[in-house]
Tab-separated table of C-alpha atoms in Angstrom:
chain	number	residue	atom	x	y	z
K	1	MET	CA	-0.003	-0.022	0.001
K	2	ASP	CA	1.417	3.354	-1.094
K	3	LEU	CA	1.137	6.032	1.564
K	4	PRO	CA	-0.215	9.297	0.253
K	5	PRO	CA	1.651	12.760	0.796
K	6	ASP	CA	-1.039	13.532	3.594
K	7	PHE	CA	-0.342	10.504	5.646
K	8	LEU	CA	1.420	12.548	8.326
K	9	LEU	CA	-1.557	14.914	8.472
K	10	TYR	CA	-3.868	12.004	9.041
K	11	ILE	CA	-1.609	10.850	11.935
K	12	ALA	CA	-1.657	14.359	13.467
K	13	ALA	CA	-5.373	14.522	13.066
K	14	GLY	CA	-5.781	11.216	14.740
K	15	PHE	CA	-3.567	12.341	17.511
K	16	VAL	CA	-5.243	15.528	18.206
K	17	ALA	CA	-8.864	14.055	17.833
K	18	GLN	CA	-8.066	11.215	20.319
K	19	LEU	CA	-6.333	13.531	22.747
K	20	ILE	CA	-9.606	15.528	23.015
K	21	ASP	CA	-11.748	12.533	23.028
K	22	GLY	CA	-9.723	10.772	25.759
K	23	ALA	CA	-9.858	13.791	27.934
K	24	LEU	CA	-13.389	14.938	27.419
K	25	GLY	CA	-15.080	11.830	26.358
K	26	MET	CA	-16.052	13.091	22.886
K	27	ALA	CA	-15.152	14.784	19.551
K	28	TYR	CA	-12.980	11.952	18.017
K	29	GLY	CA	-15.601	11.027	15.325
K	30	VAL	CA	-16.813	14.650	14.832
K	31	SER	CA	-13.241	15.994	14.309
K	32	ALA	CA	-12.064	13.119	12.103
K	33	SER	CA	-15.292	13.099	10.097
K	34	SER	CA	-14.982	16.771	9.340
K	35	LEU	CA	-11.594	16.301	8.027
K	36	LEU	CA	-12.577	13.420	5.766
K	37	MET	CA	-15.554	15.220	4.400
K	38	ALA	CA	-13.157	18.106	3.685
K	39	PHE	CA	-11.204	15.877	1.519
K	40	GLY	CA	-14.352	14.689	-0.420
K	41	VAL	CA	-14.893	11.298	1.153
K	42	PRO	CA	-18.674	10.408	0.848
K	43	PRO	CA	-20.702	10.320	4.238
K	44	ALA	CA	-21.122	6.513	4.316
K	45	ALA	CA	-17.524	6.002	3.633
K	46	THR	CA	-16.474	8.669	5.920
K	47	SER	CA	-18.374	7.076	8.730
K	48	ALA	CA	-17.039	3.515	7.868
K	49	THR	CA	-13.539	4.895	7.714
K	50	VAL	CA	-13.608	6.742	11.069
K	51	HIS	CA	-15.179	3.773	12.832
K	52	ALA	CA	-12.555	1.429	11.535
K	53	ALA	CA	-9.790	3.563	12.864
K	54	GLU	CA	-11.644	4.068	16.111
K	55	CYS	CA	-11.583	0.289	16.707
K	56	PHE	CA	-7.814	0.850	17.382
K	57	THR	CA	-7.923	4.237	19.185
K	58	THR	CA	-10.841	3.358	21.383
K	59	GLY	CA	-9.278	-0.032	22.203
K	60	ALA	CA	-6.206	1.838	23.473
K	61	SER	CA	-8.198	4.583	25.184
K	62	ALA	CA	-10.274	1.986	27.041
K	63	ILE	CA	-7.265	0.193	28.213
K	64	SER	CA	-5.708	3.545	29.324
K	65	HIS	CA	-8.686	4.549	31.230
K	66	HIS	CA	-9.138	1.342	33.136
K	67	ALA	CA	-5.406	1.579	34.029
K	68	PHE	CA	-6.099	5.022	35.452
K	69	GLY	CA	-9.250	3.690	37.358
K	70	ASN	CA	-11.557	5.938	35.257
K	71	VAL	CA	-14.003	3.114	34.469
K	72	ASP	CA	-17.105	2.253	36.463
K	73	ARG	CA	-18.243	-1.455	35.875
K	74	PHE	CA	-21.865	-0.865	36.503
K	75	LEU	CA	-22.181	2.078	34.125
K	76	PHE	CA	-20.081	0.223	31.516
K	77	ARG	CA	-22.358	-2.948	31.706
K	78	ARG	CA	-25.563	-0.873	31.607
K	79	LEU	CA	-24.535	1.013	28.432
K	80	LEU	CA	-22.792	-1.838	26.440
K	81	VAL	CA	-25.533	-4.128	25.113
K	82	PRO	CA	-28.033	-1.376	23.925
K	83	ALA	CA	-25.059	0.744	22.561
K	84	VAL	CA	-23.898	-2.271	20.303
K	85	ILE	CA	-27.413	-2.807	18.979
K	86	GLY	CA	-27.771	0.985	18.273
K	87	ALA	CA	-24.465	0.976	16.440
K	88	ILE	CA	-25.463	-2.055	14.212
K	89	ILE	CA	-28.861	-0.507	13.299
K	90	GLY	CA	-27.347	2.959	12.683
K	91	ALA	CA	-24.724	1.718	10.407
K	92	TYR	CA	-27.282	-0.182	8.485
K	93	LEU	CA	-29.586	2.725	8.052
K	94	LEU	CA	-26.966	5.338	7.340
K	95	SER	CA	-27.515	5.594	3.590
K	96	SER	CA	-31.290	6.147	3.739
K	97	ILE	CA	-32.184	8.414	6.675
K	98	GLY	CA	-28.906	9.496	8.474
K	99	ASP	CA	-28.886	13.221	7.191
K	100	VAL	CA	-32.614	13.643	8.494
K	101	LEU	CA	-31.446	13.484	12.164
K	102	LYS	CA	-28.508	15.759	11.954
K	103	PRO	CA	-30.333	19.101	12.656
K	104	TRP	CA	-32.253	17.603	15.634
K	105	VAL	CA	-29.374	16.016	17.147
K	106	SER	CA	-27.330	19.266	16.740
K	107	GLY	CA	-29.968	21.344	18.468
K	108	TYR	CA	-30.126	18.859	21.273
K	109	LEU	CA	-26.524	18.888	21.540
K	110	ILE	CA	-26.298	22.715	21.759
K	111	ILE	CA	-28.807	22.767	24.551
K	112	MET	CA	-26.815	20.031	26.496
K	113	GLY	CA	-23.564	21.975	26.088
K	114	ALA	CA	-25.081	25.124	27.418
K	115	VAL	CA	-26.399	23.190	30.554
K	116	ILE	CA	-22.972	21.710	31.170
K	117	ILE	CA	-21.327	25.259	31.148
K	118	ALA	CA	-24.028	26.656	33.437
K	119	LYS	CA	-23.668	23.668	35.900
K	120	ALA	CA	-19.809	24.398	35.921
K	121	PHE	CA	-20.709	27.485	37.924
K	122	VAL	CA	-23.197	25.828	40.224
K	123	ARG	CA	-22.250	23.400	42.945
K	124	VAL	CA	-24.032	20.199	42.061
K	125	PRO	CA	-23.826	17.267	44.405
K	126	PRO	CA	-22.188	14.270	42.694
K	127	ARG	CA	-24.353	11.197	42.321
K	128	ASN	CA	-24.327	7.957	40.414
K	129	VAL	CA	-26.456	7.995	37.579
K	130	THR	CA	-28.449	4.519	37.295
K	131	THR	CA	-31.440	5.315	35.413
K	132	HIS	CA	-32.401	5.552	31.630
K	133	LEU	CA	-28.875	4.251	30.617
K	134	ALA	CA	-30.151	1.677	28.217
K	135	PRO	CA	-32.003	4.170	25.884
K	136	LEU	CA	-29.231	6.643	26.266
K	137	GLY	CA	-26.683	3.977	25.108
K	138	PHE	CA	-28.890	2.849	22.353
K	139	PHE	CA	-29.662	6.419	20.967
K	140	GLY	CA	-25.955	7.545	21.227
K	141	ALA	CA	-24.716	4.594	19.411
K	142	LEU	CA	-27.346	4.895	16.648
K	143	VAL	CA	-26.481	8.540	16.054
K	144	ASP	CA	-22.906	7.935	16.107
K	145	ALA	CA	-23.036	5.319	13.469
K	146	MET	CA	-25.411	7.350	11.242
K	147	GLY	CA	-23.455	10.494	11.474
K	148	GLY	CA	-19.719	9.508	11.826
K	149	GLY	CA	-19.677	10.771	15.380
K	150	GLY	CA	-21.840	11.793	18.331
K	151	TRP	CA	-21.407	8.955	20.871
K	152	GLY	CA	-19.432	10.880	23.242
K	153	PRO	CA	-21.340	14.231	23.012
K	154	ILE	CA	-24.752	12.608	23.437
K	155	VAL	CA	-23.827	10.022	26.205
K	156	ALA	CA	-21.110	11.672	28.152
K	157	SER	CA	-22.756	15.139	28.110
K	158	ASN	CA	-26.142	13.685	29.279
K	159	LEU	CA	-24.448	11.799	32.238
K	160	ILE	CA	-22.517	14.821	33.219
K	161	VAL	CA	-25.577	16.992	33.095
K	162	ARG	CA	-27.258	14.549	35.329
K	163	GLY	CA	-24.615	14.755	37.962
K	164	ASN	CA	-22.431	11.872	37.167
K	165	ASN	CA	-18.740	12.156	38.076
K	166	VAL	CA	-16.927	13.693	35.086
K	167	ARG	CA	-13.863	11.570	35.136
K	168	ILE	CA	-15.799	8.325	35.611
K	169	THR	CA	-18.232	9.368	32.963
K	170	VAL	CA	-15.545	10.014	30.422
K	171	GLY	CA	-13.654	6.777	31.253
K	172	SER	CA	-16.700	4.594	31.223
K	173	VAL	CA	-18.049	6.203	27.943
K	174	ASN	CA	-14.665	5.713	26.143
K	175	ALA	CA	-14.623	2.005	27.228
K	176	VAL	CA	-18.014	1.382	25.787
K	177	GLU	CA	-17.068	3.208	22.761
K	178	PHE	CA	-14.714	0.458	21.504
K	179	PHE	CA	-17.503	-1.901	21.259
K	180	VAL	CA	-19.700	0.746	19.547
K	181	THR	CA	-17.094	1.232	16.874
K	182	LEU	CA	-16.363	-2.488	16.471
K	183	ALA	CA	-19.995	-3.199	15.990
K	184	ALA	CA	-20.479	-0.320	13.486
K	185	SER	CA	-17.264	-1.311	11.568
K	186	ILE	CA	-18.342	-4.917	11.161
K	187	THR	CA	-21.739	-3.897	9.869
K	188	PHE	CA	-20.276	-1.299	7.452
K	189	PHE	CA	-17.702	-4.001	6.253
K	190	LEU	CA	-20.577	-6.451	5.469
K	191	THR	CA	-22.866	-3.841	3.848
K	192	ILE	CA	-20.534	-1.346	1.907
K	193	GLY	CA	-17.038	-2.666	2.409
K	194	LEU	CA	-14.033	-0.598	3.669
K	195	THR	CA	-11.764	1.579	1.528
K	196	HIS	CA	-9.266	4.417	2.403
K	197	TRP	CA	-7.042	2.167	4.214
K	198	SER	CA	-4.254	4.779	4.416
K	199	ILE	CA	-6.332	7.178	6.150
K	200	ILE	CA	-7.625	4.525	8.439
K	201	LEU	CA	-3.844	3.675	9.273
K	202	GLY	CA	-3.054	7.361	9.818
K	203	LEU	CA	-5.898	8.158	12.152
K	204	ALA	CA	-5.394	4.950	14.080
K	205	LEU	CA	-1.674	5.400	14.509
K	206	GLY	CA	-2.088	9.072	15.699
K	207	GLY	CA	-5.100	7.950	18.134
K	208	MET	CA	-3.241	5.098	19.644
K	209	ILE	CA	-0.292	7.382	20.490
K	210	ALA	CA	-2.446	9.957	22.200
K	211	ALA	CA	-4.720	7.471	24.015
K	212	PRO	CA	-2.527	7.383	27.369
K	213	PHE	CA	-2.145	11.277	27.423
K	214	GLY	CA	-5.941	11.701	27.072
K	215	ALA	CA	-6.690	9.213	29.872
K	216	TRP	CA	-4.120	11.023	31.995
K	217	ALA	CA	-5.653	14.368	31.329
K	218	ALA	CA	-9.222	12.983	32.230
K	219	LYS	CA	-7.940	12.195	35.616
K	220	HIS	CA	-5.835	15.277	36.530
K	221	ILE	CA	-7.784	18.133	34.878
K	222	PRO	CA	-9.463	20.229	37.546
K	223	HIS	CA	-13.298	19.792	37.565
K	224	LYS	CA	-14.509	23.189	36.760
K	225	PRO	CA	-12.486	24.075	33.799
K	226	PHE	CA	-13.061	20.487	32.545
K	227	MET	CA	-16.819	21.053	32.649
K	228	ILE	CA	-16.448	24.493	30.876
K	229	LEU	CA	-14.353	22.904	28.218
K	230	VAL	CA	-16.718	19.979	27.563
K	231	GLY	CA	-19.675	22.357	27.289
K	232	VAL	CA	-17.866	24.874	25.008
K	233	LEU	CA	-16.799	21.952	22.801
K	234	VAL	CA	-20.178	20.538	22.439
K	235	VAL	CA	-21.825	23.948	21.648
K	236	ALA	CA	-19.087	24.789	19.106
K	237	LEU	CA	-19.223	21.656	17.260
K	238	SER	CA	-22.880	21.211	17.252
K	239	THR	CA	-23.450	24.876	16.185
K	240	ARG	CA	-21.060	24.412	13.180
K	241	ASN	CA	-22.897	21.065	12.230
K	242	LEU	CA	-26.201	22.724	12.371
K	243	LEU	CA	-25.196	25.796	10.302
K	244	LYS	CA	-23.468	23.547	7.804
K	245	PHE	CA	-26.651	21.378	7.472
K	246	LEU	CA	-28.632	24.683	6.910
K	247	ALA	CA	-26.113	25.713	4.152
K	248	ILE	CA	-25.304	28.925	6.166
K	249	ILE	CA	-21.584	28.120	6.216
């Protein structure tokens, strides 16, 4: 396989995307998908490529978060099965109705991001979220597979807004994400196949290098700025996606 001139750019993009994702529990898929779309890769192929690369990066991230004690087993188990089912269905339906959901999901995420920012300035008693986890995992994985990203922003932001510990949320959501990307990738492979192997390799290499740094950041970044950064990231990315869908930018 001949590597393209932009191969180092793919590695850098994978590193930055995974560093953000590992620390905040979101944005790898959105960041990487935006890059590939800019290079002219079709939506279905973009999602398939990003999820294939994420099989490697999320695997490394899950191991790193477990090593740093960021994974809650109860939360992990409750999200896992419905998330895998959602990923399979979302990947299968991508070509037909994926774009229909984009503005609604973006609007929802803008609201969630604003709530996260507001809660950063309010003392919220920490609590373990134990309800409505199955539908959350299913919906997050469904949208992730259909849009090339969204698992972290939907699942992690929802849990944080409801008062779950930020570090544990990020670590647990990242751990489940490995199985989400694996399920989506297998479904894409069986339906449309996989191409763009040089991009997959570059994104995967950069992401695996960044995974331990992201997990370390999740454990050591102070709570308040962490919350603000998560909120700003969700609002900014979701606003951009909404404006792009409406052809304003």
